[in-house]
Coordinates of C-alpha atoms in Angstrom, one line a residue:
M1 CA 1.4 28.2 -35.9
F2 CA -2.0 27.5 -37.1
A3 CA -3.6 27.1 -34.2
L4 CA -2.0 30.7 -32.6
G5 CA -4.0 32.0 -35.8
A6 CA -6.7 30.1 -35.7
G7 CA -7.2 30.9 -32.1
F8 CA -6.6 34.9 -31.9
T9 CA -9.5 34.7 -34.7
A10 CA -11.5 32.5 -32.4
F11 CA -11.0 34.8 -29.9
G12 CA -12.0 38.0 -31.5
W13 CA -8.5 39.0 -31.1
D14 CA -7.5 39.0 -34.7
D15 CA -8.3 42.6 -35.1
E16 CA -6.1 43.9 -32.2
L17 CA -3.2 42.1 -33.8
G18 CA -4.0 43.1 -37.6
G19 CA -5.5 39.5 -38.5
S20 CA -3.1 36.8 -40.2
H21 CA -0.1 38.5 -39.3
P22 CA 1.1 36.5 -36.6
M23 CA 1.6 33.5 -39.0
A24 CA 3.4 35.8 -41.5
V25 CA 5.7 37.3 -39.1
M26 CA 6.5 33.5 -37.9
L27 CA 7.2 32.5 -42.0
L28 CA 9.5 35.5 -41.7
F29 CA 11.4 34.6 -38.4
H30 CA 12.5 31.1 -40.4
V31 CA 13.4 32.6 -43.0
V32 CA 15.8 35.5 -41.4
D33 CA 17.2 32.4 -39.4
D34 CA 17.9 30.3 -41.9
I35 CA 19.9 33.7 -43.5
I36 CA 21.7 34.3 -40.4
E37 CA 22.8 30.6 -39.6
G38 CA 23.7 30.9 -44.0
V39 CA 21.6 28.2 -45.2
R40 CA 23.1 27.4 -48.6
H41 CA 20.4 28.6 -51.0
R42 CA 19.6 30.8 -48.2
W43 CA 18.6 33.7 -50.7
P44 CA 16.5 32.4 -53.5
A45 CA 14.5 30.8 -50.4
A46 CA 13.6 33.8 -48.6
L47 CA 12.3 35.1 -52.1
A48 CA 10.4 32.4 -53.2
A49 CA 9.4 32.1 -49.7
V50 CA 8.1 35.3 -49.2
A51 CA 6.6 35.8 -52.7
L52 CA 4.8 32.5 -52.9
M53 CA 3.2 33.1 -49.2
W54 CA 1.9 36.6 -50.7
G55 CA 0.4 35.1 -53.6
A56 CA -1.3 31.8 -52.1
S57 CA -2.2 34.1 -49.1
R58 CA -4.1 36.6 -52.1
L59 CA -5.1 33.8 -54.7
T60 CA -7.0 32.1 -51.6
N61 CA -8.7 34.9 -49.9
M62 CA -9.9 35.3 -53.7
V63 CA -11.3 32.8 -54.0
L64 CA -12.9 31.1 -50.2
P65 CA -16.7 31.3 -50.5
G66 CA -18.6 34.4 -49.7
S67 CA -20.5 33.0 -46.8
L68 CA -17.4 31.9 -44.8
D69 CA -16.9 35.3 -42.4
A70 CA -14.2 38.1 -43.1
A71 CA -11.5 37.3 -40.3
W72 CA -11.9 33.2 -41.3
A73 CA -11.4 33.8 -44.6
A74 CA -8.1 35.6 -43.9
T75 CA -6.8 32.8 -41.8
L76 CA -7.3 30.5 -44.0
A77 CA -5.6 32.7 -46.7
A78 CA -3.0 33.0 -44.6
A79 CA -2.5 29.4 -43.1
V80 CA -2.2 28.2 -46.9
G81 CA 0.3 30.8 -47.6
V82 CA 2.4 30.5 -45.1
T83 CA 2.1 26.6 -45.5
L84 CA 3.7 26.5 -49.6
G85 CA 6.0 29.2 -48.2
L86 CA 7.3 27.1 -45.5
A87 CA 7.5 24.6 -48.3
V88 CA 9.1 25.6 -50.9
A89 CA 11.9 27.3 -48.0
A90 CA 12.5 23.8 -47.0
M91 CA 12.4 22.4 -50.6
I92 CA 15.1 25.3 -51.9
T93 CA 17.2 25.2 -49.1
R94 CA 17.6 21.1 -49.4
F95 CA 19.1 22.0 -53.0
P96 CA 22.4 20.0 -53.5
E97 CA 25.2 23.0 -54.0
R98 CA 26.8 22.5 -57.4
R99 CA 30.7 23.0 -57.5
L100 CA 32.4 23.2 -60.7
R101 CA 35.1 20.9 -61.3
W102 CA 38.6 21.3 -62.2
P103 CA 41.0 19.0 -63.8
V104 CA 43.9 17.7 -60.8
K105 CA 46.8 18.8 -62.6
G106 CA 49.1 16.0 -64.6
H107 CA 45.9 13.7 -64.7
S108 CA 44.1 13.9 -68.4
R109 CA 41.0 12.7 -68.7
F110 CA 42.3 10.7 -72.2
D111 CA 45.1 9.1 -71.0
G112 CA 43.5 7.3 -68.0
G113 CA 45.4 9.7 -65.6
R114 CA 48.8 8.7 -66.9
S115 CA 50.3 12.2 -67.7

């Protein structure tokens, strides 16, 4: 995915394709696929991945040195944002699902299960 973005930038196709948008589209495809498949914690993961991608990309683009070409700076910033977005989406969707435990009828935790 990152090689694709770097290839577009190296060949000068980043202007026609909107800069670093192909990498962001790959992250969005991943998030939408998780939503369609019904992965647990999919909505918080999608929100966190997109928010982190956007924030990390903007922050990285601001701190990159001015010696880089603008297209390469945008590609590197998008790579950082997409990497962090994918990592947080994978982490959140792997959290265990929390279930409430209801006591079994006829059992009490105070009498050793004998009621």
